[in-house]
Tab-separated table of C-alpha atoms and ligand atoms in Angstrom:
chain	number	residue	atom	x	y	z
A	13	MET	CA	-13.870	-7.551	-23.687
A	14	THR	CA	-11.574	-10.530	-24.100
A	15	HIS	CA	-10.072	-11.360	-27.488
A	16	SER	CA	-8.330	-14.605	-28.087
A	17	SER	CA	-6.115	-16.045	-30.731
A	18	LYS	CA	-4.237	-19.316	-30.516
A	19	ASN	CA	-2.478	-19.503	-27.125
A	20	SER	CA	-3.017	-15.849	-26.403
A	21	LEU	CA	-5.777	-13.848	-24.702
A	22	THR	CA	-6.207	-10.109	-24.401
A	23	VAL	CA	-8.298	-8.434	-21.713
A	24	ASN	CA	-9.083	-4.791	-22.339
A	25	VAL	CA	-9.403	-2.582	-19.281
A	26	ASP	CA	-11.828	0.140	-20.278
A	27	LEU	CA	-10.957	3.387	-18.486
A	28	ALA	CA	-11.571	6.130	-21.072
A	29	GLU	CA	-8.223	7.613	-22.172
A	30	ARG	CA	-6.429	5.431	-19.629
A	31	SER	CA	-7.677	2.197	-21.226
A	32	TYR	CA	-5.113	-0.504	-21.805
A	33	ASP	CA	-4.659	-4.154	-22.706
A	34	ILE	CA	-3.553	-7.093	-20.588
A	35	GLN	CA	-1.958	-9.641	-22.895
A	36	ILE	CA	-1.864	-13.213	-21.573
A	37	CYS	CA	0.249	-15.819	-23.326
A	38	SER	CA	2.706	-18.660	-22.756
A	39	ASP	CA	6.366	-18.874	-23.839
A	40	GLN	CA	6.271	-15.497	-25.584
A	41	LEU	CA	8.526	-13.393	-23.345
A	42	THR	CA	11.102	-13.055	-26.126
A	43	VAL	CA	8.674	-10.832	-28.054
A	44	VAL	CA	7.525	-8.581	-25.212
A	45	GLY	CA	9.585	-5.736	-26.711
A	46	SER	CA	7.379	-5.411	-29.769
A	47	SER	CA	4.233	-5.258	-27.597
A	48	VAL	CA	5.805	-2.487	-25.523
A	49	ALA	CA	6.816	-0.574	-28.653
A	50	GLY	CA	3.308	-0.940	-30.065
A	51	TRP	CA	1.649	0.305	-26.860
A	52	LEU	CA	4.011	3.276	-26.707
A	53	ASP	CA	3.365	4.260	-30.328
A	54	ARG	CA	-0.367	3.914	-29.877
A	55	ARG	CA	-0.386	6.176	-26.823
A	56	LEU	CA	2.282	8.740	-27.699
A	57	GLY	CA	2.549	8.474	-31.475
A	58	ALA	CA	5.457	6.877	-33.311
A	59	SER	CA	8.845	8.433	-32.589
A	60	SER	CA	11.812	8.830	-34.892
A	61	THR	CA	14.307	9.113	-32.041
A	62	GLN	CA	15.610	6.110	-30.163
A	63	GLN	CA	13.450	5.244	-27.201
A	64	SER	CA	14.678	4.190	-23.813
A	65	ALA	CA	13.359	1.730	-21.259
A	66	PHE	CA	14.117	1.334	-17.559
A	67	VAL	CA	13.618	-2.265	-16.457
A	68	VAL	CA	13.089	-2.646	-12.706
A	69	THR	CA	13.337	-6.133	-11.242
A	70	ASP	CA	14.538	-8.143	-8.264
A	71	ARG	CA	17.303	-10.730	-7.934
A	72	ASN	CA	14.949	-13.718	-7.940
A	73	VAL	CA	13.570	-12.919	-11.372
A	74	LEU	CA	16.696	-11.501	-12.969
A	75	ALA	CA	16.776	-14.304	-15.546
A	76	HIS	CA	13.287	-13.349	-16.754
A	77	ALA	CA	14.198	-9.656	-16.687
A	78	ASN	CA	17.214	-10.324	-18.897
A	79	VAL	CA	14.938	-11.912	-21.489
A	80	VAL	CA	12.763	-8.787	-21.331
A	81	ARG	CA	15.861	-6.598	-21.701
A	82	SER	CA	17.048	-8.449	-24.819
A	83	SER	CA	13.605	-8.302	-26.336
A	84	LEU	CA	13.361	-4.544	-25.718
A	85	GLU	CA	16.813	-4.066	-27.261
A	86	ALA	CA	15.758	-6.087	-30.303
A	87	ALA	CA	12.746	-3.767	-30.615
A	88	GLY	CA	15.092	-0.750	-30.718
A	89	PHE	CA	15.097	0.413	-27.100
A	90	ARG	CA	18.151	1.592	-25.211
A	91	VAL	CA	17.773	-0.298	-21.928
A	92	GLU	CA	18.918	0.311	-18.355
A	93	LEU	CA	18.171	-2.278	-15.682
A	94	ALA	CA	17.885	-1.926	-11.905
A	95	GLU	CA	18.094	-5.074	-9.801
A	96	LEU	CA	16.502	-4.593	-6.381
A	97	GLU	CA	16.488	-6.731	-3.245
A	98	PRO	CA	13.559	-9.168	-3.166
A	99	GLY	CA	11.020	-8.518	-0.430
A	100	GLU	CA	8.581	-6.024	1.006
A	101	LYS	CA	11.355	-3.682	2.290
A	102	THR	CA	12.022	-2.716	-1.315
A	103	LYS	CA	8.715	-0.834	-1.339
A	104	SER	CA	10.284	2.228	0.305
A	105	LEU	CA	10.891	5.873	-0.485
A	106	ALA	CA	14.642	5.326	-0.063
A	107	VAL	CA	14.662	2.742	-2.837
A	108	ILE	CA	12.494	4.952	-5.067
A	109	SER	CA	14.865	7.834	-4.474
A	110	GLY	CA	17.793	5.750	-5.742
A	111	LEU	CA	15.761	4.847	-8.827
A	112	TYR	CA	15.018	8.536	-9.543
A	113	GLU	CA	18.794	9.116	-9.587
A	114	ARG	CA	19.277	6.251	-12.019
A	115	MET	CA	16.647	7.745	-14.316
A	116	VAL	CA	18.381	11.127	-14.243
A	117	GLU	CA	21.692	9.427	-15.118
A	118	MET	CA	20.145	7.655	-18.072
A	119	LYS	CA	18.636	10.972	-19.233
A	120	ALA	CA	15.125	9.608	-19.030
A	121	ASP	CA	12.470	11.734	-20.675
A	122	ARG	CA	8.681	11.702	-21.088
A	123	ARG	CA	8.923	8.756	-23.492
A	124	THR	CA	11.100	6.594	-21.269
A	125	VAL	CA	9.069	3.561	-20.336
A	126	VAL	CA	9.436	1.995	-16.883
A	127	VAL	CA	9.045	-1.779	-17.198
A	128	ALA	CA	8.373	-3.690	-13.982
A	129	VAL	CA	9.474	-7.336	-14.126
A	130	GLY	CA	8.521	-9.022	-10.871
A	131	GLY	CA	5.817	-9.618	-8.300
A	132	GLY	CA	3.590	-7.124	-6.526
A	133	VAL	CA	6.503	-5.500	-4.719
A	134	ILE	CA	8.311	-4.595	-7.936
A	135	GLY	CA	5.027	-3.651	-9.652
A	136	ASP	CA	3.858	-1.333	-6.864
A	137	ALA	CA	7.270	0.338	-6.437
A	138	SER	CA	7.980	0.755	-10.157
A	139	GLY	CA	4.471	2.041	-10.766
A	140	PHE	CA	5.011	4.691	-8.110
A	141	LEU	CA	8.349	5.574	-9.728
A	142	ALA	CA	6.660	5.910	-13.132
A	143	ALA	CA	3.751	7.920	-11.689
A	144	THR	CA	6.031	10.490	-10.071
A	145	TYR	CA	9.184	10.808	-12.183
A	146	ASN	CA	8.773	13.898	-14.344
A	147	ARG	CA	5.076	13.941	-13.267
A	148	GLY	CA	4.500	10.647	-14.973
A	149	VAL	CA	6.232	8.499	-17.574
A	150	PRO	CA	4.868	5.451	-19.441
A	151	PHE	CA	4.631	2.278	-17.372
A	152	VAL	CA	4.404	-1.385	-18.366
A	153	GLN	CA	4.045	-4.374	-16.074
A	154	VAL	CA	5.460	-7.827	-16.719
A	155	PRO	CA	4.161	-9.646	-13.621
A	156	THR	CA	5.964	-12.790	-12.478
A	157	THR	CA	3.860	-14.019	-9.533
A	158	LEU	CA	0.310	-15.324	-9.747
A	159	LEU	CA	-0.741	-12.650	-7.247
A	160	ALA	CA	0.676	-9.945	-9.496
A	161	ASP	CA	-0.974	-11.521	-12.565
A	162	VAL	CA	-4.466	-11.545	-11.078
A	163	ASP	CA	-4.424	-8.778	-8.502
A	164	SER	CA	-1.655	-6.218	-8.053
A	165	SER	CA	-1.106	-5.518	-11.766
A	166	VAL	CA	-4.802	-4.767	-12.331
A	167	GLY	CA	-6.421	-1.623	-11.007
A	168	GLY	CA	-3.688	0.984	-11.035
A	169	LYS	CA	-2.847	1.125	-7.340
A	170	VAL	CA	0.858	1.906	-7.023
A	171	GLY	CA	2.843	2.875	-3.977
A	172	VAL	CA	5.305	2.205	-1.210
A	173	ASN	CA	5.245	1.574	2.534
A	174	LEU	CA	6.068	3.852	5.437
A	175	ALA	CA	7.298	2.416	8.710
A	176	ALA	CA	3.926	3.425	10.167
A	177	ALA	CA	1.785	1.606	7.629
A	178	LYS	CA	1.829	-0.513	4.504
A	179	ASN	CA	0.918	1.122	1.182
A	180	LEU	CA	0.389	4.517	2.846
A	181	ILE	CA	2.155	6.507	0.115
A	182	GLY	CA	0.874	6.049	-3.388
A	183	SER	CA	-1.331	6.916	-6.249
A	184	PHE	CA	-3.676	5.523	-8.861
A	185	TYR	CA	-1.663	5.189	-12.053
A	186	GLN	CA	-2.699	2.958	-14.926
A	187	PRO	CA	-0.078	1.218	-17.070
A	188	LEU	CA	0.187	1.409	-20.873
A	189	GLY	CA	-0.133	-2.338	-20.949
A	190	VAL	CA	0.455	-5.535	-19.000
A	191	PHE	CA	2.264	-8.509	-20.506
A	192	ILE	CA	1.664	-11.814	-18.729
A	193	ASP	CA	3.625	-14.895	-19.765
A	194	THR	CA	2.501	-17.951	-17.809
A	195	ALA	CA	5.874	-19.633	-18.428
A	196	VAL	CA	7.577	-17.362	-15.890
A	197	LEU	CA	5.435	-18.972	-13.186
A	198	SER	CA	7.418	-22.191	-13.620
A	199	THR	CA	10.120	-20.768	-11.320
A	200	LEU	CA	7.674	-19.400	-8.712
A	201	PRO	CA	7.936	-21.150	-5.317
A	202	ASP	CA	4.991	-23.399	-4.497
A	203	ARG	CA	3.878	-21.376	-1.485
A	204	ASP	CA	3.670	-18.160	-3.532
A	205	TYR	CA	1.729	-19.969	-6.229
A	206	ARG	CA	-0.810	-21.421	-3.770
A	207	SER	CA	-1.152	-18.096	-2.026
A	208	GLY	CA	-2.010	-16.405	-5.338
A	209	LEU	CA	-4.666	-19.031	-6.003
A	210	ALA	CA	-6.641	-17.826	-2.968
A	211	GLU	CA	-7.401	-14.545	-4.762
A	212	VAL	CA	-8.448	-16.502	-7.874
A	213	VAL	CA	-10.953	-18.498	-5.796
A	214	LYS	CA	-12.128	-15.209	-4.276
A	215	TYR	CA	-13.117	-13.851	-7.716
A	216	GLY	CA	-15.306	-16.899	-8.300
A	217	VAL	CA	-17.071	-16.579	-4.959
A	218	ILE	CA	-17.724	-12.846	-5.211
A	219	LEU	CA	-18.552	-12.449	-8.891
A	220	ASP	CA	-18.784	-15.576	-11.007
A	221	ALA	CA	-20.354	-18.908	-10.059
A	222	GLU	CA	-19.465	-20.377	-13.454
A	223	PHE	CA	-15.800	-19.515	-12.945
A	224	PHE	CA	-15.875	-21.137	-9.509
A	225	ALA	CA	-17.243	-24.309	-11.133
A	226	PHE	CA	-14.476	-24.133	-13.760
A	227	LEU	CA	-11.897	-24.101	-10.948
A	228	GLU	CA	-13.569	-27.117	-9.327
A	229	GLN	CA	-13.447	-28.979	-12.634
A	230	ASN	CA	-9.798	-28.129	-13.312
A	231	VAL	CA	-8.082	-28.955	-10.039
A	232	ASP	CA	-5.488	-31.195	-11.733
A	233	GLY	CA	-4.613	-28.566	-14.341
A	234	ILE	CA	-4.301	-25.925	-11.649
A	235	ASN	CA	-2.021	-28.109	-9.531
A	236	ALA	CA	0.120	-28.934	-12.586
A	237	ARG	CA	0.277	-25.236	-13.602
A	238	LYS	CA	-1.006	-26.293	-17.020
A	239	PRO	CA	-0.511	-23.346	-19.409
A	240	SER	CA	-3.987	-23.421	-21.001
A	241	VAL	CA	-5.652	-23.562	-17.572
A	242	LEU	CA	-3.410	-20.786	-16.259
A	243	ARG	CA	-4.201	-18.559	-19.222
A	244	HIS	CA	-7.908	-19.007	-18.629
A	245	ILE	CA	-7.882	-18.451	-14.871
A	246	ILE	CA	-5.588	-15.425	-15.175
A	247	ALA	CA	-7.638	-13.868	-17.978
A	248	ARG	CA	-10.956	-14.400	-16.199
A	249	SER	CA	-9.572	-13.067	-12.904
A	250	CYS	CA	-8.205	-9.958	-14.650
A	251	GLU	CA	-11.509	-9.473	-16.447
A	252	LEU	CA	-13.493	-9.708	-13.209
A	253	LYS	CA	-11.208	-7.335	-11.326
A	254	ALA	CA	-11.215	-4.965	-14.313
A	255	GLN	CA	-15.032	-4.883	-14.310
A	256	VAL	CA	-15.012	-3.764	-10.687
A	257	VAL	CA	-12.227	-1.223	-11.244
A	258	GLN	CA	-14.023	0.218	-14.269
A	259	GLU	CA	-17.032	0.960	-12.036
A	260	ASP	CA	-14.999	2.453	-9.181
A	261	GLU	CA	-11.506	3.354	-10.403
A	262	TYR	CA	-10.644	5.571	-7.431
A	263	GLU	CA	-12.323	3.525	-4.682
A	264	ARG	CA	-14.985	6.146	-4.056
A	265	THR	CA	-18.348	4.497	-4.524
A	266	GLY	CA	-17.690	1.522	-2.295
A	267	LEU	CA	-18.146	-0.884	-5.195
A	268	ARG	CA	-14.481	-1.786	-5.239
A	269	ALA	CA	-14.933	-3.061	-1.678
A	270	VAL	CA	-16.336	-6.385	-2.951
A	271	LEU	CA	-12.720	-7.298	-3.707
A	272	ASN	CA	-12.148	-7.343	0.043
A	273	TYR	CA	-14.114	-10.541	0.660
A	274	GLY	CA	-12.250	-12.448	3.390
A	275	HIS	CA	-9.911	-9.517	3.927
A	276	THR	CA	-11.394	-8.070	7.144
A	277	TYR	CA	-10.472	-11.253	9.001
A	278	ALA	CA	-7.327	-11.744	6.860
A	279	HIS	CA	-5.825	-8.355	7.687
A	280	ALA	CA	-6.350	-8.999	11.395
A	281	PHE	CA	-4.716	-12.445	11.149
A	282	GLU	CA	-1.761	-11.074	9.162
A	283	ALA	CA	-1.188	-8.281	11.661
A	284	LEU	CA	-1.492	-10.534	14.718
A	285	ALA	CA	0.695	-13.294	13.290
A	286	GLY	CA	3.373	-10.690	12.510
A	287	TYR	CA	3.807	-9.573	8.928
A	288	GLY	CA	5.441	-12.181	6.759
A	289	VAL	CA	4.457	-15.183	8.895
A	290	LEU	CA	1.219	-15.872	7.083
A	291	MET	CA	1.337	-15.067	3.387
A	292	HIS	CA	-1.381	-12.646	2.291
A	293	GLY	CA	-3.214	-15.233	0.182
A	294	GLU	CA	-3.092	-17.759	3.013
A	295	ALA	CA	-4.702	-15.234	5.351
A	296	VAL	CA	-7.304	-14.466	2.670
A	297	SER	CA	-8.117	-18.149	2.238
A	298	ILE	CA	-8.680	-18.564	5.976
A	299	GLY	CA	-10.485	-15.206	6.153
A	300	MET	CA	-12.915	-16.225	3.400
A	301	LEU	CA	-13.935	-19.290	5.373
A	302	TYR	CA	-14.507	-17.186	8.511
A	303	ALA	CA	-16.517	-14.647	6.515
A	304	SER	CA	-18.518	-17.398	4.866
A	305	ARG	CA	-19.261	-18.921	8.247
A	306	LEU	CA	-20.326	-15.454	9.420
A	307	ALA	CA	-22.714	-15.301	6.464
A	308	GLU	CA	-24.149	-18.637	7.603
A	309	ARG	CA	-24.730	-17.248	11.092
A	310	ARG	CA	-26.500	-14.252	9.578
A	311	GLY	CA	-28.801	-16.610	7.703
A	312	LEU	CA	-27.517	-15.499	4.285
A	313	ILE	CA	-26.269	-18.862	3.021
A	314	ASP	CA	-26.250	-22.470	4.097
A	315	ALA	CA	-23.262	-24.517	5.235
A	316	ALA	CA	-22.855	-26.164	1.839
A	317	LEU	CA	-21.534	-22.924	0.329
A	318	THR	CA	-18.751	-22.657	2.901
A	319	ALA	CA	-17.942	-26.344	2.465
A	320	ARG	CA	-17.629	-25.890	-1.305
A	321	GLN	CA	-15.031	-23.154	-0.829
A	322	ARG	CA	-13.106	-25.180	1.754
A	323	THR	CA	-13.042	-28.258	-0.471
A	324	LEU	CA	-11.759	-26.359	-3.501
A	325	LEU	CA	-9.119	-24.495	-1.494
A	326	GLU	CA	-7.927	-27.786	0.021
A	327	GLN	CA	-7.814	-29.517	-3.365
A	328	ILE	CA	-5.606	-26.792	-4.829
A	329	GLY	CA	-3.331	-26.835	-1.793
A	330	VAL	CA	-4.204	-23.502	-0.206
A	331	VAL	CA	-3.960	-23.282	3.582
A	332	THR	CA	-7.460	-23.214	5.106
A	333	SER	CA	-6.838	-22.880	8.837
A	334	LEU	CA	-4.665	-20.860	11.162
A	335	PRO	CA	-1.679	-22.779	12.577
A	336	ASP	CA	-3.233	-22.264	16.023
A	337	PRO	CA	-6.819	-20.965	15.747
A	338	ALA	CA	-6.934	-20.294	19.499
A	339	ALA	CA	-3.751	-18.185	19.496
A	340	PHE	CA	-5.426	-14.796	18.936
A	341	SER	CA	-8.009	-13.461	21.359
A	342	THR	CA	-11.318	-12.203	20.000
A	343	ASP	CA	-10.534	-8.781	21.526
A	344	ASP	CA	-7.247	-8.561	19.637
A	345	ILE	CA	-8.942	-9.578	16.400
A	346	LEU	CA	-11.675	-6.967	16.833
A	347	SER	CA	-9.253	-4.175	17.627
A	348	LYS	CA	-7.116	-5.011	14.564
A	349	MET	CA	-10.267	-5.004	12.444
A	350	ARG	CA	-11.136	-1.528	13.689
A	351	LEU	CA	-7.644	-0.293	12.772
A	352	ASP	CA	-7.882	-1.668	9.233
A	353	LYS	CA	-7.511	1.197	6.775
A	354	LYS	CA	-10.500	-0.100	4.822
A	355	THR	CA	-12.660	0.564	7.895
A	356	VAL	CA	-14.831	3.669	7.596
A	357	GLY	CA	-15.230	5.696	10.786
A	358	GLY	CA	-14.429	2.726	13.003
A	359	GLU	CA	-17.472	0.871	11.655
A	360	LEU	CA	-16.777	-2.736	10.719
A	361	ARG	CA	-17.709	-3.606	7.169
A	362	PHE	CA	-18.088	-7.144	5.965
A	363	ILE	CA	-18.350	-8.422	2.433
A	364	LEU	CA	-20.483	-11.536	2.740
A	365	PRO	CA	-21.704	-14.043	0.159
A	366	THR	CA	-25.428	-14.326	-0.409
A	367	LYS	CA	-25.052	-17.069	-3.016
A	368	MET	CA	-22.198	-18.441	-5.120
A	369	GLY	CA	-20.904	-15.611	-7.335
A	370	HIS	CA	-22.525	-12.842	-5.355
A	371	VAL	CA	-21.588	-10.767	-2.295
A	372	THR	CA	-23.090	-7.784	-0.483
A	373	THR	CA	-21.505	-5.248	1.859
A	374	PHE	CA	-22.851	-5.268	5.424
A	375	THR	CA	-22.165	-2.600	8.044
A	376	ASP	CA	-24.642	-3.898	10.602
A	377	VAL	CA	-23.024	-7.174	11.631
A	378	PRO	CA	-23.108	-7.448	15.445
A	379	GLU	CA	-19.669	-7.862	16.977
A	380	SER	CA	-21.011	-10.817	18.900
A	381	ASP	CA	-21.421	-12.684	15.593
A	382	VAL	CA	-17.951	-11.672	14.413
A	383	THR	CA	-16.368	-13.034	17.572
A	384	ALA	CA	-18.647	-16.076	17.798
A	385	VAL	CA	-17.174	-17.256	14.494
A	386	VAL	CA	-13.656	-16.826	15.879
A	387	ASP	CA	-14.628	-18.816	18.971
A	388	GLU	CA	-16.102	-21.599	16.854
A	389	PHE	CA	-12.904	-21.987	14.845
A	390	ALA	CA	-10.829	-21.794	18.034
A	391	ALA	CA	-12.891	-24.574	19.560
A	392	GLY	CA	-12.393	-26.800	16.517
A	393	ARG	CA	-13.272	-26.173	12.931
A	394	PRO	CA	-17.021	-25.897	12.384
A	395	GLU	CA	-18.347	-28.182	9.665
B	7	LIG	P1	6.682	-10.272	-4.177
B	7	LIG	O1	6.729	-9.294	-5.247
B	7	LIG	O2	7.437	-10.016	-2.944
B	7	LIG	O3	7.093	-11.699	-4.755
B	7	LIG	C1	7.163	-12.808	-3.883
B	7	LIG	C2	8.534	-13.475	-3.951
B	7	LIG	O4	8.631	-14.259	-5.136
B	7	LIG	C3	9.711	-12.512	-4.001
B	7	LIG	O5	10.758	-13.037	-3.247
B	7	LIG	C4	10.090	-12.487	-5.468
B	7	LIG	O6	11.439	-12.189	-5.667
B	7	LIG	C5	9.785	-13.897	-5.868
B	7	LIG	N1	9.411	-14.113	-7.263
B	7	LIG	C6	8.568	-13.379	-7.992
B	7	LIG	N2	8.325	-13.953	-9.167
B	7	LIG	C7	9.059	-15.083	-9.207
B	7	LIG	C8	9.241	-16.107	-10.172
B	7	LIG	N3	8.550	-16.118	-11.323
B	7	LIG	N4	10.120	-17.089	-9.894
B	7	LIG	C9	10.773	-17.106	-8.706
B	7	LIG	N5	10.620	-16.184	-7.751
B	7	LIG	C10	9.778	-15.192	-8.000
B	7	LIG	O7	5.165	-10.543	-3.677
B	7	LIG	P2	3.774	-10.687	-4.404
B	7	LIG	O8	3.054	-11.693	-3.608
B	7	LIG	O9	3.868	-10.842	-5.854
B	7	LIG	O10	3.128	-9.251	-4.140
B	7	LIG	C11	2.931	-8.744	-2.836
B	7	LIG	C12	2.892	-7.253	-2.889
B	7	LIG	O11	1.815	-6.857	-3.755
B	7	LIG	C13	2.639	-6.583	-1.564
B	7	LIG	O12	3.529	-5.517	-1.414
B	7	LIG	C14	1.220	-6.047	-1.678
B	7	LIG	O13	1.006	-4.866	-0.939
B	7	LIG	C15	1.112	-5.795	-3.147
B	7	LIG	N6	-0.258	-5.806	-3.674
B	7	LIG	C16	-0.646	-4.751	-4.429
B	7	LIG	C17	-1.921	-4.724	-4.968
B	7	LIG	C18	-2.321	-3.579	-5.837
B	7	LIG	O14	-3.508	-3.448	-6.151
B	7	LIG	N7	-1.395	-2.752	-6.267
B	7	LIG	C19	-2.808	-5.781	-4.747
B	7	LIG	C20	-2.371	-6.863	-3.987
B	7	LIG	C21	-1.094	-6.854	-3.441
B	8	LIG	ZN1	-5.839	-9.601	-1.270
């Protein structure tokens, strides 16, 4: 599934006629335009008329987006660019509405490609724009955060928030291609980088013991954002997520749920801390350790497996405990868990490890065990 040439890896996401490539390279952003042109020709057939591209980005990554713009122009595209406000508020119908107007002004047609240059916010919003304008126009992602590289740009979930709930409005819409240049991560703030690493560790725990060991052996490279290490961890993470998505593209069989390891606790912590206080990846890191401890209590694993995760997360600088583990009551945590949109019929579902690289979904975990773990952490971190 993965092809490699010098300094470049390609992961193919195999989804019948919606299949596409994720290209992972370093210092190649100046040639992204020719990849986009190639993907467009392959999907829609070569065109004799001039093609147009709508680059959507945010202020913090404008410099990268301008490189993408120049490269698209060099490849023959007429380019319009929209610079949005950084932050979660940008994922709104009001912002999308403004972007529809821009696309009308630029006389966008069925061949106009929407190119998202940014993190998960820009990717999710632009993907929703592309999915709905004219009932769907071509879409390409150029992710610029580690989280977007390994998570939000894989799997086709696009959408925006409503005041009532995050990600409530959306669709499944696969891109024509994803172009990942690890060099853009050099400007990513440290906290965002570390937060993205939590999801990388997650893939190892849930699906690939060998990958987890690779992370353990490459702590220095990870901390230094070494390009060759980044290319490998991004490619393997994309490949693992793609395997799950290929089996359950529309989240119907329950298989895709394995990706939610650590997330039942994490979503509760994020909600109780107030959105934006804990970063998502930080909450996931902490949530994985709670879930792993829960697996210990259920007799599924021994303490060494939890310790291995904690050690790796600490070595790569990911937060592993709540600022104040006693701040949230067990009742509040349980009621947030029941409200989680991933909950089915109010029944709590936990994704728990049974050995390194393997998880199983459990719906029969007694609440007393769920809260006992919270109490243990509140009383002082269990070892
Ligand atoms: P983000 O897009 O808000 O980016 C984080 C911050 O970093 C922003 O301020 C952004 O401007 C800045 N930034 C991005 N790249 C940068 C760079 N290279 N240099 C400097 N600054 C940079 O957040 P995110 O963490 O990438 O994504 C979070 C979003 O992703 C959430 O909305 C979440 O719902 C969504 N998400 C979607 C999926 C999915 O499957 N579609 C999966 C996970 C998360
Ligand atoms: Zn997550």
